[in-house]
Tab-separated table of C-alpha atoms and ligand atoms in Angstrom:
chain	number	residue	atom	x	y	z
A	1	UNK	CA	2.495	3.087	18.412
A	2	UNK	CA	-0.348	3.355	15.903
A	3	UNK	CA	-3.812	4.973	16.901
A	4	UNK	CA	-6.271	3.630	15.183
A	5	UNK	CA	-8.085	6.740	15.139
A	6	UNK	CA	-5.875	7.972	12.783
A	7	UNK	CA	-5.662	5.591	9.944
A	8	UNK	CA	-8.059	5.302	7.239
A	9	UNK	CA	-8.022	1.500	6.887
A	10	UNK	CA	-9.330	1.345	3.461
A	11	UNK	CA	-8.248	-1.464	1.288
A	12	UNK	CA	-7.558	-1.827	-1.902
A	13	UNK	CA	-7.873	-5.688	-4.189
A	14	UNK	CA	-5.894	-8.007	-5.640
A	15	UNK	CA	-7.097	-6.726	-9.213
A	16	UNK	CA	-6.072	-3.685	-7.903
A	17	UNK	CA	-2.580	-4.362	-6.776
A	18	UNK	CA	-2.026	-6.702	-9.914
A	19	UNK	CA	-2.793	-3.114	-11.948
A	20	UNK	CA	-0.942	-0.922	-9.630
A	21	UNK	CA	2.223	-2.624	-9.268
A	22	UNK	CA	1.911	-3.973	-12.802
A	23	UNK	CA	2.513	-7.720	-11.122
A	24	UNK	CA	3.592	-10.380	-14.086
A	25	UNK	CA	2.585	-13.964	-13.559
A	26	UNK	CA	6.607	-14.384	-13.196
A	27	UNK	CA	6.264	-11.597	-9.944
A	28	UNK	CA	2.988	-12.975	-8.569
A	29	UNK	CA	5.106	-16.398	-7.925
A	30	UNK	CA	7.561	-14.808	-6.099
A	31	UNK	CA	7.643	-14.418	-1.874
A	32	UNK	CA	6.054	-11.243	-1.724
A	33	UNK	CA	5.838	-8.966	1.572
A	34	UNK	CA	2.861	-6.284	1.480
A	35	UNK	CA	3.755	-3.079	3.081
A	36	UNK	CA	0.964	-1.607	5.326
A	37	UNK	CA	-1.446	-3.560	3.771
A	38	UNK	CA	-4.266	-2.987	6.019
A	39	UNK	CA	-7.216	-4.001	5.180
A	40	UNK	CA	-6.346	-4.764	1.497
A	41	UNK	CA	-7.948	-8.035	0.165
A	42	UNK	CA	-4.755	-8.597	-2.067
A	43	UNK	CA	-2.793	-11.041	1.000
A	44	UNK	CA	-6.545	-13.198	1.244
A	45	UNK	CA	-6.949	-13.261	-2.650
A	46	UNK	CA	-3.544	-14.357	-3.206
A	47	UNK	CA	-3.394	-16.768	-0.674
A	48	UNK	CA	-6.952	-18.844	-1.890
A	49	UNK	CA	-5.476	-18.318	-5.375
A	50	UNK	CA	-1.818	-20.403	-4.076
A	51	UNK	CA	0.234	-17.527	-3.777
A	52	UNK	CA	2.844	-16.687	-0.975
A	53	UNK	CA	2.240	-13.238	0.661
A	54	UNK	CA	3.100	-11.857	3.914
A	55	UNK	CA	1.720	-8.501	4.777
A	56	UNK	CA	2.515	-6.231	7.243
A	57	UNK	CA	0.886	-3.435	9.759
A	58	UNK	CA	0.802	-1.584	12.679
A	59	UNK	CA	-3.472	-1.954	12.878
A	60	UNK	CA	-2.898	-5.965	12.810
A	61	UNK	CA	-2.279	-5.505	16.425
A	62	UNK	CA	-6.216	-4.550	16.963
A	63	UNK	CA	-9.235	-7.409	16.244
A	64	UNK	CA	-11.296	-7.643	12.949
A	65	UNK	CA	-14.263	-5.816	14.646
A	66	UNK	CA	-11.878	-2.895	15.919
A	67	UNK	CA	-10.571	-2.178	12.331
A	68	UNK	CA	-14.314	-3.048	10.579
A	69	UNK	CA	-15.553	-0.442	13.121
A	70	UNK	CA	-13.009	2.400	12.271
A	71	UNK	CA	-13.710	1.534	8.272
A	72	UNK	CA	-17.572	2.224	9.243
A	73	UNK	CA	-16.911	5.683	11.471
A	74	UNK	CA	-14.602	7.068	8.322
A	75	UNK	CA	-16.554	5.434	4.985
A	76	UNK	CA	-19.003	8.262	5.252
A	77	UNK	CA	-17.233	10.986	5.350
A	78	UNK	CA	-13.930	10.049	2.479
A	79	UNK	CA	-16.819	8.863	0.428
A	80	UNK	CA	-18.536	12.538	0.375
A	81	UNK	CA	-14.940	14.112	0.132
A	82	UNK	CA	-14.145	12.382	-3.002
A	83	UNK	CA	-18.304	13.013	-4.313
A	84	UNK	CA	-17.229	17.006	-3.716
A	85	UNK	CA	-14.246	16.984	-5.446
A	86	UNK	CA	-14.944	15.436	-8.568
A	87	UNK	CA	-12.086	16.895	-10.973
A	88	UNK	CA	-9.397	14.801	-8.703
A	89	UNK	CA	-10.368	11.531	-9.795
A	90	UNK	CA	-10.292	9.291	-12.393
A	91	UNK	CA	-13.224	7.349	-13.309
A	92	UNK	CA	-11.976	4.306	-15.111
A	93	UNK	CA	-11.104	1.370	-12.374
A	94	UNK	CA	-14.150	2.592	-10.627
A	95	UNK	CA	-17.105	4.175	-12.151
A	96	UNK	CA	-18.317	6.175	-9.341
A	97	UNK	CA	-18.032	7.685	-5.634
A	98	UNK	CA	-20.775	5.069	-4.944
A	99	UNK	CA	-18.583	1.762	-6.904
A	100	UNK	CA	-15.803	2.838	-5.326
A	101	UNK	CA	-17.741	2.391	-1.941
A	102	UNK	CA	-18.649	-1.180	-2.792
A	103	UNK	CA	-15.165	-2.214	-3.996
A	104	UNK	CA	-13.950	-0.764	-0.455
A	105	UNK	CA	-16.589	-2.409	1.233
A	106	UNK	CA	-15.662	-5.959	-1.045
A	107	UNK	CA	-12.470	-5.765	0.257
A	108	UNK	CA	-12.746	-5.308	3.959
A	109	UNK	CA	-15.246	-8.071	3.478
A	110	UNK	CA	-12.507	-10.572	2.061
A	111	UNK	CA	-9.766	-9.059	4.639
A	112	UNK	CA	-11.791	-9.977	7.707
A	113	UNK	CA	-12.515	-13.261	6.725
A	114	UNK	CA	-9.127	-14.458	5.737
A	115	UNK	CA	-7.888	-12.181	9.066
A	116	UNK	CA	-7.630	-14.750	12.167
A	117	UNK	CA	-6.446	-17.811	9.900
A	118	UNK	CA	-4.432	-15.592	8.039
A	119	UNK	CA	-2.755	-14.574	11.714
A	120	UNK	CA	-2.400	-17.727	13.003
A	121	UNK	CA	-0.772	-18.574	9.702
A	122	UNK	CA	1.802	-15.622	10.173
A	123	UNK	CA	0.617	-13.618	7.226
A	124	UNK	CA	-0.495	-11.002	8.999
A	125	UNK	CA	1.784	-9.694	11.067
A	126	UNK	CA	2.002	-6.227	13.379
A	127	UNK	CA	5.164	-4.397	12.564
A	128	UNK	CA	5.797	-1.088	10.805
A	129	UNK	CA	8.660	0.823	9.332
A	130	UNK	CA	10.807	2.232	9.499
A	131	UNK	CA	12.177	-0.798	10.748
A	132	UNK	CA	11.374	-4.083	10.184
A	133	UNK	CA	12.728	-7.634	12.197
A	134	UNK	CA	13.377	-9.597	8.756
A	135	UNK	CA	16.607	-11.197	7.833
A	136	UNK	CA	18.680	-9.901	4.743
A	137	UNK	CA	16.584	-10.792	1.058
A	138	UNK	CA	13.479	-12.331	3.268
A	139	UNK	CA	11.587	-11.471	0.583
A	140	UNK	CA	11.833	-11.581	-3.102
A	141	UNK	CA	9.719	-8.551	-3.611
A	142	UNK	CA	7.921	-5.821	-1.298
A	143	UNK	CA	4.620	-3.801	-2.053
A	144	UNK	CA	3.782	-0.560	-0.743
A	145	UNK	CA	0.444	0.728	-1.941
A	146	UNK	CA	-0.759	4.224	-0.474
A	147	UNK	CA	1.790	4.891	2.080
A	148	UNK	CA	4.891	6.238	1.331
A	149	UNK	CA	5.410	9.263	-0.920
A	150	UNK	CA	1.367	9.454	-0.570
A	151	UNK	CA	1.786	10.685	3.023
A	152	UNK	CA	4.482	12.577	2.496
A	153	UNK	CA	2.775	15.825	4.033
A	154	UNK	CA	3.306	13.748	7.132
A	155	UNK	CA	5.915	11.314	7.063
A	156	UNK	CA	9.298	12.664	7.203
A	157	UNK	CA	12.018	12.815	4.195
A	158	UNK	CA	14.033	10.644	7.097
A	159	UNK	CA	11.445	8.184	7.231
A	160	UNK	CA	10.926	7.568	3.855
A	161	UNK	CA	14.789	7.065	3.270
A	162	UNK	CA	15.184	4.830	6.399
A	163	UNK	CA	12.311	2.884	5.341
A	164	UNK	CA	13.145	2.136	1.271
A	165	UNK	CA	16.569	1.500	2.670
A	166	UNK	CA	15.001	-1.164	5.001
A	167	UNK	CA	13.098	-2.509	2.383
A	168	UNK	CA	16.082	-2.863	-0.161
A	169	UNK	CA	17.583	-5.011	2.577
A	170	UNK	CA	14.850	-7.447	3.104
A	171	UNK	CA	13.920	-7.723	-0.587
A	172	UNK	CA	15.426	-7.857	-4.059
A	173	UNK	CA	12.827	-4.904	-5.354
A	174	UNK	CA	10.914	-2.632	-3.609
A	175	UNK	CA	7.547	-1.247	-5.641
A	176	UNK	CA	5.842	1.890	-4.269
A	177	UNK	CA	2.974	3.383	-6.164
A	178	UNK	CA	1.594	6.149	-6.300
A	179	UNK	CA	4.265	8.606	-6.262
A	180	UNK	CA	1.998	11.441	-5.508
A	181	UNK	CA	1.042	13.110	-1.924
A	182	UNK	CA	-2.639	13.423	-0.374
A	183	UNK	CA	-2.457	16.870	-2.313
A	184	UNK	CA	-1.885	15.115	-5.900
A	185	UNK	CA	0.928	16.770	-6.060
A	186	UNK	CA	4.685	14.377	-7.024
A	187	UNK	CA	6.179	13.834	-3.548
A	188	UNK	CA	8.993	16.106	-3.517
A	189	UNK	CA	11.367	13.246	-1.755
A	190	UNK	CA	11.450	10.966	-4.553
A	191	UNK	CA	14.270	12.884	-6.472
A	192	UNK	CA	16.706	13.206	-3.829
A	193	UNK	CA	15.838	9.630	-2.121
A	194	UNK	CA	16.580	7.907	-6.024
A	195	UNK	CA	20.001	10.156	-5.797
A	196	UNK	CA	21.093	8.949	-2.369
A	197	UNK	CA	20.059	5.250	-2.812
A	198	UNK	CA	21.961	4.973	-6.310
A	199	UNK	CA	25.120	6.274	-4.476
A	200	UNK	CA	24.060	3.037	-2.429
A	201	UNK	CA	24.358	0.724	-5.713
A	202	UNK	CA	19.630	0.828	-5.531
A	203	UNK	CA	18.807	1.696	-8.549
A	204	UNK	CA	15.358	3.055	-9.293
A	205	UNK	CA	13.223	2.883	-12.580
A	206	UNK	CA	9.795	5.046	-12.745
A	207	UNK	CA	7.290	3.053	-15.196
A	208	UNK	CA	3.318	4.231	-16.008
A	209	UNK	CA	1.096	1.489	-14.952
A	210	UNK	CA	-2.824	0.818	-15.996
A	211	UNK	CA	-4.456	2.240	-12.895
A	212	UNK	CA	-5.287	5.804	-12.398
A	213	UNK	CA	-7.483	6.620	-9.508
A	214	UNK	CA	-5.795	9.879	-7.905
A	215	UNK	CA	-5.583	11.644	-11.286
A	216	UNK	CA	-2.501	11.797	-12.594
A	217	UNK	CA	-1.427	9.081	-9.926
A	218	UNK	CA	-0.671	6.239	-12.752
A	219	UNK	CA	3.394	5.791	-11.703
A	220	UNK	CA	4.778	3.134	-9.718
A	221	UNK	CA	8.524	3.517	-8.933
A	222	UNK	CA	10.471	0.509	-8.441
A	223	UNK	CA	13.935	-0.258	-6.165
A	224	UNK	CA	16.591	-2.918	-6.859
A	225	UNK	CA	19.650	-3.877	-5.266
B	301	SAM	C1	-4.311	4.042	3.132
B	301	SAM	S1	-3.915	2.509	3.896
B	301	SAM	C2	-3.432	1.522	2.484
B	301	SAM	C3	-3.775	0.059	2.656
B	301	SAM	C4	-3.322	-0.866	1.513
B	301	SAM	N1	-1.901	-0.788	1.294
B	301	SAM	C5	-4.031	-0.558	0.236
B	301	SAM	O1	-3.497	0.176	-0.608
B	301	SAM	O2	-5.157	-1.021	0.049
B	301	SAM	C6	-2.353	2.849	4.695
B	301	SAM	C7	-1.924	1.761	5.655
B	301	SAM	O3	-0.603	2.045	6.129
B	301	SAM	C8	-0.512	1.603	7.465
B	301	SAM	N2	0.638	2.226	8.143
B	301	SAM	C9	0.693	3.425	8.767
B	301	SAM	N3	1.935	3.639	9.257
B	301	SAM	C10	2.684	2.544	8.932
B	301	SAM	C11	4.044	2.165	9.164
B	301	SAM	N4	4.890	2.973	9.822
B	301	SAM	N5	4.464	0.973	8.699
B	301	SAM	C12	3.605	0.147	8.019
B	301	SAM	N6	2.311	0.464	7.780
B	301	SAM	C13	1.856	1.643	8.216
B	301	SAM	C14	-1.849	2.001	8.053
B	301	SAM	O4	-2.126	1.285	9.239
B	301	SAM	C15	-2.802	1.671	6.909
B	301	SAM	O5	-3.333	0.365	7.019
């Protein structure tokens, strides 16, 4: 059971996602499944622009105004952690500690609005690895943007296995970027998880994408079956 204390619900675009997960036209078309998506705007985007995403996450279970309210009591205080630590960023996608605010902010913005219709349309929906109630290749493709291997100072090497697993049985390819922790450092699971899940027959391919935010955080790693 998710607290809602403890999750930063800050969301990230569709411009964003297209960048980070270096999404063709050809993978945009496909049934795509958003891994703890939050408050992303990338499912509402999508969606208005005729897309087919479904995204997933444990804060879905809470209102609009419950999640708006914990993005206000946290915006604050990442904003002046990121202000103080200059040298860990990258200031290309956004220009500042003060864009990057606004492009949050956007994208809450777009979330909420799309959020009830997007419920009742069974876009949104409140579930959460490392199990998930899909049937076998659900989904053509799944995204997971800033969750796995970024929390991996928290979330357990067991985890992270049970959930790719998971995720290579509801989809064809499973896309997780970035591959580095909270501490910019590489996740140290990614080696050993790639060895186990290409005993499996997953194979995994590392490629450098055009978005660098976390600095040096400009890998996505995909899974196939
Ligand atoms: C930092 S946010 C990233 C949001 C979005 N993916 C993005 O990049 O803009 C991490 C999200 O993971 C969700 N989350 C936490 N534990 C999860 C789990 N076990 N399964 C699915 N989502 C989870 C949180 O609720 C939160 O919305």
């Amino acid at each position: 059971m998710v607290i809602l204390d403890r999750v930063v619900p800050f969301g990230r675009s569709k411009a964003e996602y297209e960048l980070m997960f270096a999404l063709s036209e050809s993978d945009r078309a496909k049934t795509i499944i958003g891994i703890g998506d939050g408050p992303a705007s990338f499912n509402a985007e999508m969606t208005a622009a005729g897309y087919q995403v479904t995204s997933i996450d444990p804060i879905y279970q809470f209102t609009g105004a419950e999640i708006k309210s914990r993005f206000d009591a946290c915006v604050d205080v990442i904003i002046e952690q990121v202000r103080n630590t200059p040298n860990n960023w990258t200031w290309s996608y956004h220009k500042s500690p003060e864009d990057l605010r606004a492009n949050r902010e956007k994208a809450i913005a777009l979330f909420l609005a799309d959020f009830e219709r997007g419920k009742s349309e069974g876009r949104y929906l409140n579930a959460e690895l490392p199990k998930l109630g899909f049937q076998d290749n659900q989904f053509q493709i799944a995204l997971c943007s800033h969750l796995l291997f970024l929390y991996s100072d928290h979330l357990s090497f067991e985890f992270h296995l049970d959930s790719i697993r998971e995720l290579c049985r509801i989809t064809q390819e499973v896309r997780i970027f970035p591959l580095l922790t909270l501490a910019q450092a590489r996740s140290p699971y990614i080696d050993e998880i790639c060895r186990i899940l290409g005993k499996e027959g997953i194979s995994s391919e590392i490629i450098q994408v055009s978005y660098e935010f976390q600095k040096g955080g400009n890998q996505v790693i995909i899974f196939r079956q």
